[in-house]
């Protein structure tokens, strides 16, 4: 039905949106109601098309946005993103006075869900994964630093193979006039050229803090307007989820109490926003009076109930209180133990800048790495945190939100 050249156009978002709107609003009527072909659209038809069209646009936009972040393949996000917007629109449309057809909405949703996988297959098929690199300066070690990419070393200025970009150290003194001419020509041909640090950051989702300069610290200052919007969104989400979380909290409290009769809640002193100490609330997942040290695999301090609530992150739910108080956010760097933070300040350059945003219940480091224990894991965690601080935005927060759902369902990174 479609040839190869036609399918290539589906890589572009405007085409995806147009085809998606056409398929997800028109096809359901072929199975649902033919009257509009002879009688025209009525009030019910317009509202049905509006709801299905909104679902299509929001889902495609969201998947397109999160695909731009490092290491992201949209396949694993299709179901959570689709279900999220499906539930939101369903919740908003059902109580209205407009005639809302569940049959049409379900048929449209099935069409959209199928279409999302088709688009994802096409995007993956036509996406070139190979990066060429000019081996000068710090770009020489790019294959070792970013092993997830397919690298092609350029020993000469001849490049005939299709690549998604060229990477080099643009500040290196070894970048000769011939290489600079080569870069200029390839740029004119439409092949992007990246500085090694930018592409490493983009592909790994981490900022190498050992190689940061003082003039880069300004990029770590988040927008104050977004910080206010972020707090309002946190408060709204907690309010919406309150009926469900209260039930989960009640069941969790009963389970903890029945297991050993000890305290339900546990209060920890952590480093908060701008380095100020805060009291973080959690469900107790360890034996009472257990020593406060970093958690390790198969930690014998953790109770039976504790293993479950830590794996599903239910033990974090009482931190909603910290979020409402303005001490934390739903998403941000993990709040560290005070003693541990003091040690890291002496060992890790610029560690204190990690506190320029509110700590979060979930975060970029948690969904990518999970809990960190040793020095090497902690270093990686901080690099993830700095990436989040540098690129903090609604889109990145939305991505972390969906990845948190995946983490909760799979228990990734729990200890």
mmCIF file of C-alpha atoms in Angstrom, residues 85-390:
data_model
loop_
_atom_site.group_PDB
_atom_site.id
_atom_site.type_symbol
_atom_site.label_atom_id
_atom_site.label_comp_id
_atom_site.label_asym_id
_atom_site.label_seq_id
_atom_site.Cartn_x
_atom_site.Cartn_y
_atom_site.Cartn_z
ATOM 1 C CA UNK A 85 -3.358 10.424 28.569
ATOM 2 C CA UNK A 86 -6.180 7.896 28.000
ATOM 3 C CA UNK A 87 -7.085 8.053 31.713
ATOM 4 C CA UNK A 88 -6.738 11.851 31.924
ATOM 5 C CA UNK A 89 -9.009 12.544 28.942
ATOM 6 C CA UNK A 90 -11.489 9.869 30.007
ATOM 7 C CA UNK A 91 -11.678 11.379 33.507
ATOM 8 C CA UNK A 92 -12.217 14.897 32.146
ATOM 9 C CA UNK A 93 -14.714 13.932 29.414
ATOM 10 C CA UNK A 94 -17.002 11.560 31.332
ATOM 11 C CA UNK A 95 -18.564 14.064 33.810
ATOM 12 C CA UNK A 96 -19.319 16.693 31.133
ATOM 13 C CA UNK A 97 -22.776 17.351 29.707
ATOM 14 C CA UNK A 98 -21.541 16.654 26.183
ATOM 15 C CA UNK A 99 -22.614 13.326 24.624
ATOM 16 C CA UNK A 100 -19.573 11.117 25.050
ATOM 17 C CA UNK A 101 -19.473 7.734 23.287
ATOM 18 C CA UNK A 102 -17.334 5.154 25.084
ATOM 19 C CA UNK A 103 -17.549 2.848 22.073
ATOM 20 C CA UNK A 104 -16.064 5.478 19.775
ATOM 21 C CA UNK A 105 -13.400 6.419 22.342
ATOM 22 C CA UNK A 106 -12.305 2.784 22.778
ATOM 23 C CA UNK A 107 -12.185 2.154 19.010
ATOM 24 C CA UNK A 108 -10.174 5.327 18.479
ATOM 25 C CA UNK A 109 -7.788 4.350 21.268
ATOM 26 C CA UNK A 110 -7.193 0.920 19.733
ATOM 27 C CA UNK A 111 -6.372 2.594 16.402
ATOM 28 C CA UNK A 112 -3.988 4.997 18.122
ATOM 29 C CA UNK A 113 -2.244 2.269 20.102
ATOM 30 C CA UNK A 114 -1.625 0.259 16.929
ATOM 31 C CA UNK A 115 -0.477 3.354 15.046
ATOM 32 C CA UNK A 116 2.067 4.210 17.778
ATOM 33 C CA UNK A 117 3.881 0.905 17.261
ATOM 34 C CA UNK A 118 3.910 1.381 13.483
ATOM 35 C CA UNK A 119 5.433 4.854 13.879
ATOM 36 C CA UNK A 120 7.970 3.539 16.364
ATOM 37 C CA UNK A 121 9.089 0.780 13.976
ATOM 38 C CA UNK A 122 9.495 3.300 11.148
ATOM 39 C CA UNK A 123 11.455 5.725 13.370
ATOM 40 C CA UNK A 124 13.799 2.956 14.467
ATOM 41 C CA UNK A 125 14.275 1.625 10.924
ATOM 42 C CA UNK A 126 15.345 4.937 9.428
ATOM 43 C CA UNK A 127 17.413 6.180 12.356
ATOM 44 C CA UNK A 128 21.143 6.079 11.617
ATOM 45 C CA UNK A 129 23.113 5.046 14.698
ATOM 46 C CA UNK A 130 26.713 5.495 13.492
ATOM 47 C CA UNK A 131 28.837 8.433 14.658
ATOM 48 C CA UNK A 132 32.136 9.322 13.013
ATOM 49 C CA UNK A 133 34.842 10.866 15.174
ATOM 50 C CA UNK A 134 38.027 12.782 14.405
ATOM 51 C CA UNK A 135 40.702 11.351 16.745
ATOM 52 C CA UNK A 136 42.165 14.551 18.149
ATOM 53 C CA UNK A 137 42.323 15.862 21.697
ATOM 54 C CA UNK A 138 39.826 14.372 24.144
ATOM 55 C CA UNK A 139 37.652 13.022 21.312
ATOM 56 C CA UNK A 140 40.166 10.168 20.908
ATOM 57 C CA UNK A 141 38.599 8.258 23.808
ATOM 58 C CA UNK A 142 34.963 8.665 22.751
ATOM 59 C CA UNK A 143 34.396 4.946 21.914
ATOM 60 C CA UNK A 144 35.504 4.037 25.450
ATOM 61 C CA UNK A 145 33.552 6.827 27.142
ATOM 62 C CA UNK A 146 30.323 6.167 25.217
ATOM 63 C CA UNK A 147 30.311 2.466 24.262
ATOM 64 C CA UNK A 148 26.543 2.534 23.606
ATOM 65 C CA UNK A 149 27.075 4.272 20.235
ATOM 66 C CA UNK A 150 28.502 2.831 17.019
ATOM 67 C CA UNK A 151 31.732 4.706 16.319
ATOM 68 C CA UNK A 152 33.697 5.082 13.096
ATOM 69 C CA UNK A 153 37.217 6.481 13.329
ATOM 70 C CA UNK A 154 38.229 9.013 10.661
ATOM 71 C CA UNK A 155 41.888 8.694 9.759
ATOM 72 C CA UNK A 156 41.520 10.821 6.618
ATOM 73 C CA UNK A 157 39.163 13.521 5.391
ATOM 74 C CA UNK A 158 37.341 11.038 3.142
ATOM 75 C CA UNK A 159 33.866 10.095 4.379
ATOM 76 C CA UNK A 160 31.571 8.153 2.083
ATOM 77 C CA UNK A 161 29.436 6.232 4.605
ATOM 78 C CA UNK A 162 26.172 7.708 5.929
ATOM 79 C CA UNK A 163 26.537 8.829 9.545
ATOM 80 C CA UNK A 164 24.252 10.632 11.989
ATOM 81 C CA UNK A 165 26.979 13.098 12.944
ATOM 82 C CA UNK A 166 30.671 13.872 13.311
ATOM 83 C CA UNK A 167 32.285 14.247 16.729
ATOM 84 C CA UNK A 168 35.570 15.941 17.572
ATOM 85 C CA UNK A 169 37.361 18.119 20.103
ATOM 86 C CA UNK A 170 36.753 21.569 18.628
ATOM 87 C CA UNK A 171 39.164 23.123 21.146
ATOM 88 C CA UNK A 172 42.093 20.865 20.306
ATOM 89 C CA UNK A 173 45.279 22.347 18.814
ATOM 90 C CA UNK A 174 45.612 19.155 16.742
ATOM 91 C CA UNK A 175 42.557 20.083 14.668
ATOM 92 C CA UNK A 176 44.468 21.004 11.501
ATOM 93 C CA UNK A 177 43.332 23.288 8.684
ATOM 94 C CA UNK A 178 42.422 20.232 6.586
ATOM 95 C CA UNK A 179 40.179 18.894 9.349
ATOM 96 C CA UNK A 180 38.581 22.325 9.818
ATOM 97 C CA UNK A 181 37.873 22.528 6.081
ATOM 98 C CA UNK A 182 36.441 18.997 6.205
ATOM 99 C CA UNK A 183 34.149 19.970 9.102
ATOM 100 C CA UNK A 184 32.939 23.075 7.251
ATOM 101 C CA UNK A 185 32.163 21.087 4.095
ATOM 102 C CA UNK A 186 30.265 18.381 5.978
ATOM 103 C CA UNK A 187 28.276 21.009 7.836
ATOM 104 C CA UNK A 188 27.254 22.533 4.483
ATOM 105 C CA UNK A 189 26.173 19.051 3.368
ATOM 106 C CA UNK A 190 23.787 18.902 6.329
ATOM 107 C CA UNK A 191 25.810 16.535 8.530
ATOM 108 C CA UNK A 192 25.860 17.852 12.122
ATOM 109 C CA UNK A 193 29.220 18.315 13.862
ATOM 110 C CA UNK A 194 29.353 17.992 17.661
ATOM 111 C CA UNK A 195 31.882 18.934 20.283
ATOM 112 C CA UNK A 196 32.854 15.747 22.122
ATOM 113 C CA UNK A 197 31.582 16.972 25.491
ATOM 114 C CA UNK A 198 28.135 17.825 24.148
ATOM 115 C CA UNK A 199 27.618 14.470 22.444
ATOM 116 C CA UNK A 200 28.973 12.542 25.437
ATOM 117 C CA UNK A 201 26.537 14.368 27.697
ATOM 118 C CA UNK A 202 23.680 13.810 25.263
ATOM 119 C CA UNK A 203 24.294 10.077 24.836
ATOM 120 C CA UNK A 204 25.023 9.201 28.461
ATOM 121 C CA UNK A 205 22.629 11.530 30.296
ATOM 122 C CA UNK A 206 25.466 12.551 32.626
ATOM 123 C CA UNK A 207 27.589 15.665 33.145
ATOM 124 C CA UNK A 208 31.269 14.943 33.814
ATOM 125 C CA UNK A 209 31.792 17.139 36.863
ATOM 126 C CA UNK A 210 35.543 16.465 37.021
ATOM 127 C CA UNK A 211 35.921 18.350 33.741
ATOM 128 C CA UNK A 212 33.593 21.261 34.462
ATOM 129 C CA UNK A 213 34.732 24.861 34.374
ATOM 130 C CA UNK A 214 33.594 27.669 36.615
ATOM 131 C CA UNK A 215 31.871 29.503 33.751
ATOM 132 C CA UNK A 216 29.608 26.459 33.245
ATOM 133 C CA UNK A 217 28.092 26.733 36.709
ATOM 134 C CA UNK A 218 25.718 29.432 35.507
ATOM 135 C CA UNK A 219 23.987 26.826 33.318
ATOM 136 C CA UNK A 220 23.099 24.928 36.493
ATOM 137 C CA UNK A 221 20.834 27.707 37.768
ATOM 138 C CA UNK A 222 17.230 26.580 37.160
ATOM 139 C CA UNK A 223 14.524 28.974 35.997
ATOM 140 C CA UNK A 224 12.709 30.404 39.027
ATOM 141 C CA UNK A 225 9.426 30.628 37.117
ATOM 142 C CA UNK A 226 9.548 26.933 36.307
ATOM 143 C CA UNK A 227 10.407 26.126 39.924
ATOM 144 C CA UNK A 228 7.164 27.822 40.987
ATOM 145 C CA UNK A 229 5.188 26.000 38.291
ATOM 146 C CA UNK A 230 6.859 22.757 39.351
ATOM 147 C CA UNK A 231 5.719 23.207 42.959
ATOM 148 C CA UNK A 232 2.145 23.931 41.840
ATOM 149 C CA UNK A 233 2.169 20.797 39.650
ATOM 150 C CA UNK A 234 3.545 18.735 42.546
ATOM 151 C CA UNK A 235 0.771 19.976 44.815
ATOM 152 C CA UNK A 236 -1.901 19.304 42.176
ATOM 153 C CA UNK A 237 -0.649 15.767 41.470
ATOM 154 C CA UNK A 238 -0.566 14.924 45.180
ATOM 155 C CA UNK A 239 -4.105 16.264 45.552
ATOM 156 C CA UNK A 240 -5.358 14.149 42.631
ATOM 157 C CA UNK A 241 -3.610 11.014 43.914
ATOM 158 C CA UNK A 242 -4.654 11.558 47.537
ATOM 159 C CA UNK A 243 -7.644 9.125 47.567
ATOM 160 C CA UNK A 244 -5.446 6.315 46.217
ATOM 161 C CA UNK A 245 -2.362 7.063 48.305
ATOM 162 C CA UNK A 246 -4.367 7.234 51.532
ATOM 163 C CA UNK A 247 -5.656 3.692 50.957
ATOM 164 C CA UNK A 248 -2.145 2.417 50.136
ATOM 165 C CA UNK A 249 -0.690 4.187 53.183
ATOM 166 C CA UNK A 250 -3.342 2.710 55.474
ATOM 167 C CA UNK A 251 -2.710 -0.845 54.215
ATOM 168 C CA UNK A 252 1.061 -0.326 54.496
ATOM 169 C CA UNK A 253 0.784 0.948 58.063
ATOM 170 C CA UNK A 254 -1.316 -2.070 59.067
ATOM 171 C CA UNK A 255 1.185 -4.484 57.453
ATOM 172 C CA UNK A 256 4.176 -2.879 59.207
ATOM 173 C CA UNK A 257 2.403 -2.877 62.569
ATOM 174 C CA UNK A 258 1.307 -6.512 62.256
ATOM 175 C CA UNK A 259 4.773 -7.749 61.324
ATOM 176 C CA UNK A 260 6.712 -6.632 64.400
ATOM 177 C CA UNK A 261 4.498 -4.160 66.278
ATOM 178 C CA UNK A 262 7.053 -1.372 65.879
ATOM 179 C CA UNK A 263 6.726 2.200 64.685
ATOM 180 C CA UNK A 264 5.104 2.752 61.320
ATOM 181 C CA UNK A 265 7.054 5.835 60.264
ATOM 182 C CA UNK A 266 10.754 6.556 60.192
ATOM 183 C CA UNK A 267 12.273 10.056 60.207
ATOM 184 C CA UNK A 268 15.690 10.688 58.687
ATOM 185 C CA UNK A 269 17.833 13.823 58.704
ATOM 186 C CA UNK A 270 18.859 14.687 55.156
ATOM 187 C CA UNK A 271 20.398 17.605 53.265
ATOM 188 C CA UNK A 272 17.700 19.651 51.564
ATOM 189 C CA UNK A 273 17.327 22.676 49.338
ATOM 190 C CA UNK A 274 20.377 24.991 49.392
ATOM 191 C CA UNK A 275 22.109 22.716 51.879
ATOM 192 C CA UNK A 276 19.637 23.190 54.719
ATOM 193 C CA UNK A 277 18.890 20.079 56.833
ATOM 194 C CA UNK A 278 15.380 18.637 56.610
ATOM 195 C CA UNK A 279 13.482 15.783 58.258
ATOM 196 C CA UNK A 280 12.416 13.235 55.639
ATOM 197 C CA UNK A 281 9.422 10.994 56.397
ATOM 198 C CA UNK A 282 9.306 7.357 55.249
ATOM 199 C CA UNK A 283 7.525 4.135 56.082
ATOM 200 C CA UNK A 284 9.812 2.022 58.238
ATOM 201 C CA UNK A 285 11.267 -0.757 56.109
ATOM 202 C CA UNK A 286 13.981 -1.933 58.529
ATOM 203 C CA UNK A 287 14.043 -3.352 61.998
ATOM 204 C CA UNK A 288 13.625 -0.776 64.718
ATOM 205 C CA UNK A 289 16.863 0.775 66.002
ATOM 206 C CA UNK A 290 18.764 -0.517 62.949
ATOM 207 C CA UNK A 291 22.084 1.241 62.390
ATOM 208 C CA UNK A 292 21.971 4.107 59.862
ATOM 209 C CA UNK A 293 24.398 3.060 57.150
ATOM 210 C CA UNK A 294 24.113 2.792 53.367
ATOM 211 C CA UNK A 295 21.879 -0.037 52.214
ATOM 212 C CA UNK A 296 23.502 -2.994 50.455
ATOM 213 C CA UNK A 297 22.132 -5.965 48.513
ATOM 214 C CA UNK A 298 20.394 -8.593 50.711
ATOM 215 C CA UNK A 299 20.563 -6.247 53.704
ATOM 216 C CA UNK A 300 19.470 -8.258 56.769
ATOM 217 C CA UNK A 301 18.132 -5.104 58.451
ATOM 218 C CA UNK A 302 15.199 -4.986 56.012
ATOM 219 C CA UNK A 303 11.944 -6.640 57.144
ATOM 220 C CA UNK A 304 9.691 -8.800 54.953
ATOM 221 C CA UNK A 305 7.201 -5.976 54.497
ATOM 222 C CA UNK A 306 10.134 -3.625 54.022
ATOM 223 C CA UNK A 307 11.407 -5.594 51.020
ATOM 224 C CA UNK A 308 8.093 -5.168 49.238
ATOM 225 C CA UNK A 309 7.547 -1.489 49.980
ATOM 226 C CA UNK A 310 11.144 -0.636 49.036
ATOM 227 C CA UNK A 311 10.868 -2.545 45.761
ATOM 228 C CA UNK A 312 7.635 -0.756 44.830
ATOM 229 C CA UNK A 313 8.798 2.576 46.343
ATOM 230 C CA UNK A 314 5.738 2.648 48.620
ATOM 231 C CA UNK A 315 8.059 3.501 51.533
ATOM 232 C CA UNK A 316 8.585 6.917 49.893
ATOM 233 C CA UNK A 317 4.906 7.942 49.973
ATOM 234 C CA UNK A 318 5.071 9.791 53.343
ATOM 235 C CA UNK A 319 7.488 12.195 51.668
ATOM 236 C CA UNK A 320 4.415 13.759 50.086
ATOM 237 C CA UNK A 321 4.334 15.682 53.387
ATOM 238 C CA UNK A 322 7.799 17.079 52.626
ATOM 239 C CA UNK A 323 6.633 18.071 49.150
ATOM 240 C CA UNK A 324 3.568 19.909 50.466
ATOM 241 C CA UNK A 325 5.774 21.713 53.003
ATOM 242 C CA UNK A 326 7.960 22.908 50.126
ATOM 243 C CA UNK A 327 11.045 21.035 51.360
ATOM 244 C CA UNK A 328 11.102 18.522 48.508
ATOM 245 C CA UNK A 329 9.728 17.944 45.031
ATOM 246 C CA UNK A 330 8.237 14.864 43.425
ATOM 247 C CA UNK A 331 11.213 14.855 41.047
ATOM 248 C CA UNK A 332 14.762 15.934 41.799
ATOM 249 C CA UNK A 333 18.142 14.677 43.095
ATOM 250 C CA UNK A 334 17.896 12.260 45.988
ATOM 251 C CA UNK A 335 18.316 13.840 49.427
ATOM 252 C CA UNK A 336 21.563 12.596 50.963
ATOM 253 C CA UNK A 337 22.390 11.678 54.548
ATOM 254 C CA UNK A 338 24.060 14.656 56.211
ATOM 255 C CA UNK A 339 27.243 12.779 57.186
ATOM 256 C CA UNK A 340 27.524 11.237 53.735
ATOM 257 C CA UNK A 341 27.037 14.638 52.074
ATOM 258 C CA UNK A 342 29.824 16.161 54.201
ATOM 259 C CA UNK A 343 32.242 13.472 52.965
ATOM 260 C CA UNK A 344 31.197 13.943 49.336
ATOM 261 C CA UNK A 345 31.748 17.701 49.556
ATOM 262 C CA UNK A 346 35.430 17.003 50.232
ATOM 263 C CA UNK A 347 35.773 14.317 47.553
ATOM 264 C CA UNK A 348 33.617 15.514 44.631
ATOM 265 C CA UNK A 349 34.212 18.855 42.852
ATOM 266 C CA UNK A 350 31.212 21.214 42.872
ATOM 267 C CA UNK A 351 29.140 18.749 44.904
ATOM 268 C CA UNK A 352 27.403 21.590 46.781
ATOM 269 C CA UNK A 353 25.814 22.822 43.541
ATOM 270 C CA UNK A 354 23.670 19.705 43.659
ATOM 271 C CA UNK A 355 21.578 21.451 46.317
ATOM 272 C CA UNK A 356 20.461 24.378 44.132
ATOM 273 C CA UNK A 357 17.245 22.460 43.390
ATOM 274 C CA UNK A 358 14.927 20.747 45.834
ATOM 275 C CA UNK A 359 15.617 17.059 46.449
ATOM 276 C CA UNK A 360 13.062 14.695 44.975
ATOM 277 C CA UNK A 361 11.251 11.473 45.750
ATOM 278 C CA UNK A 362 12.269 10.215 42.307
ATOM 279 C CA UNK A 363 14.882 11.559 39.946
ATOM 280 C CA UNK A 364 17.025 11.152 36.839
ATOM 281 C CA UNK A 365 19.696 9.217 38.745
ATOM 282 C CA UNK A 366 17.192 6.884 40.416
ATOM 283 C CA UNK A 367 15.460 5.847 37.188
ATOM 284 C CA UNK A 368 18.743 5.396 35.307
ATOM 285 C CA UNK A 369 20.910 3.850 37.989
ATOM 286 C CA UNK A 370 18.883 2.986 41.076
ATOM 287 C CA UNK A 371 20.424 3.187 44.540
ATOM 288 C CA UNK A 372 24.161 3.883 44.707
ATOM 289 C CA UNK A 373 26.429 2.303 47.292
ATOM 290 C CA UNK A 374 30.151 2.442 46.453
ATOM 291 C CA UNK A 375 32.274 5.438 45.513
ATOM 292 C CA UNK A 376 32.119 4.692 41.773
ATOM 293 C CA UNK A 377 28.325 4.350 41.756
ATOM 294 C CA UNK A 378 28.001 7.545 43.785
ATOM 295 C CA UNK A 379 30.172 9.416 41.271
ATOM 296 C CA UNK A 380 27.893 8.278 38.436
ATOM 297 C CA UNK A 381 24.811 9.224 40.426
ATOM 298 C CA UNK A 382 26.079 12.764 40.927
ATOM 299 C CA UNK A 383 26.837 13.058 37.204
ATOM 300 C CA UNK A 384 23.216 12.078 36.493
ATOM 301 C CA UNK A 385 22.061 14.670 39.044
ATOM 302 C CA UNK A 386 24.078 17.422 37.374
ATOM 303 C CA UNK A 387 22.585 16.497 34.011
ATOM 304 C CA UNK A 388 19.113 16.866 35.499
ATOM 305 C CA UNK A 389 19.953 20.232 37.061
ATOM 306 C CA UNK A 390 21.453 21.503 33.805
#
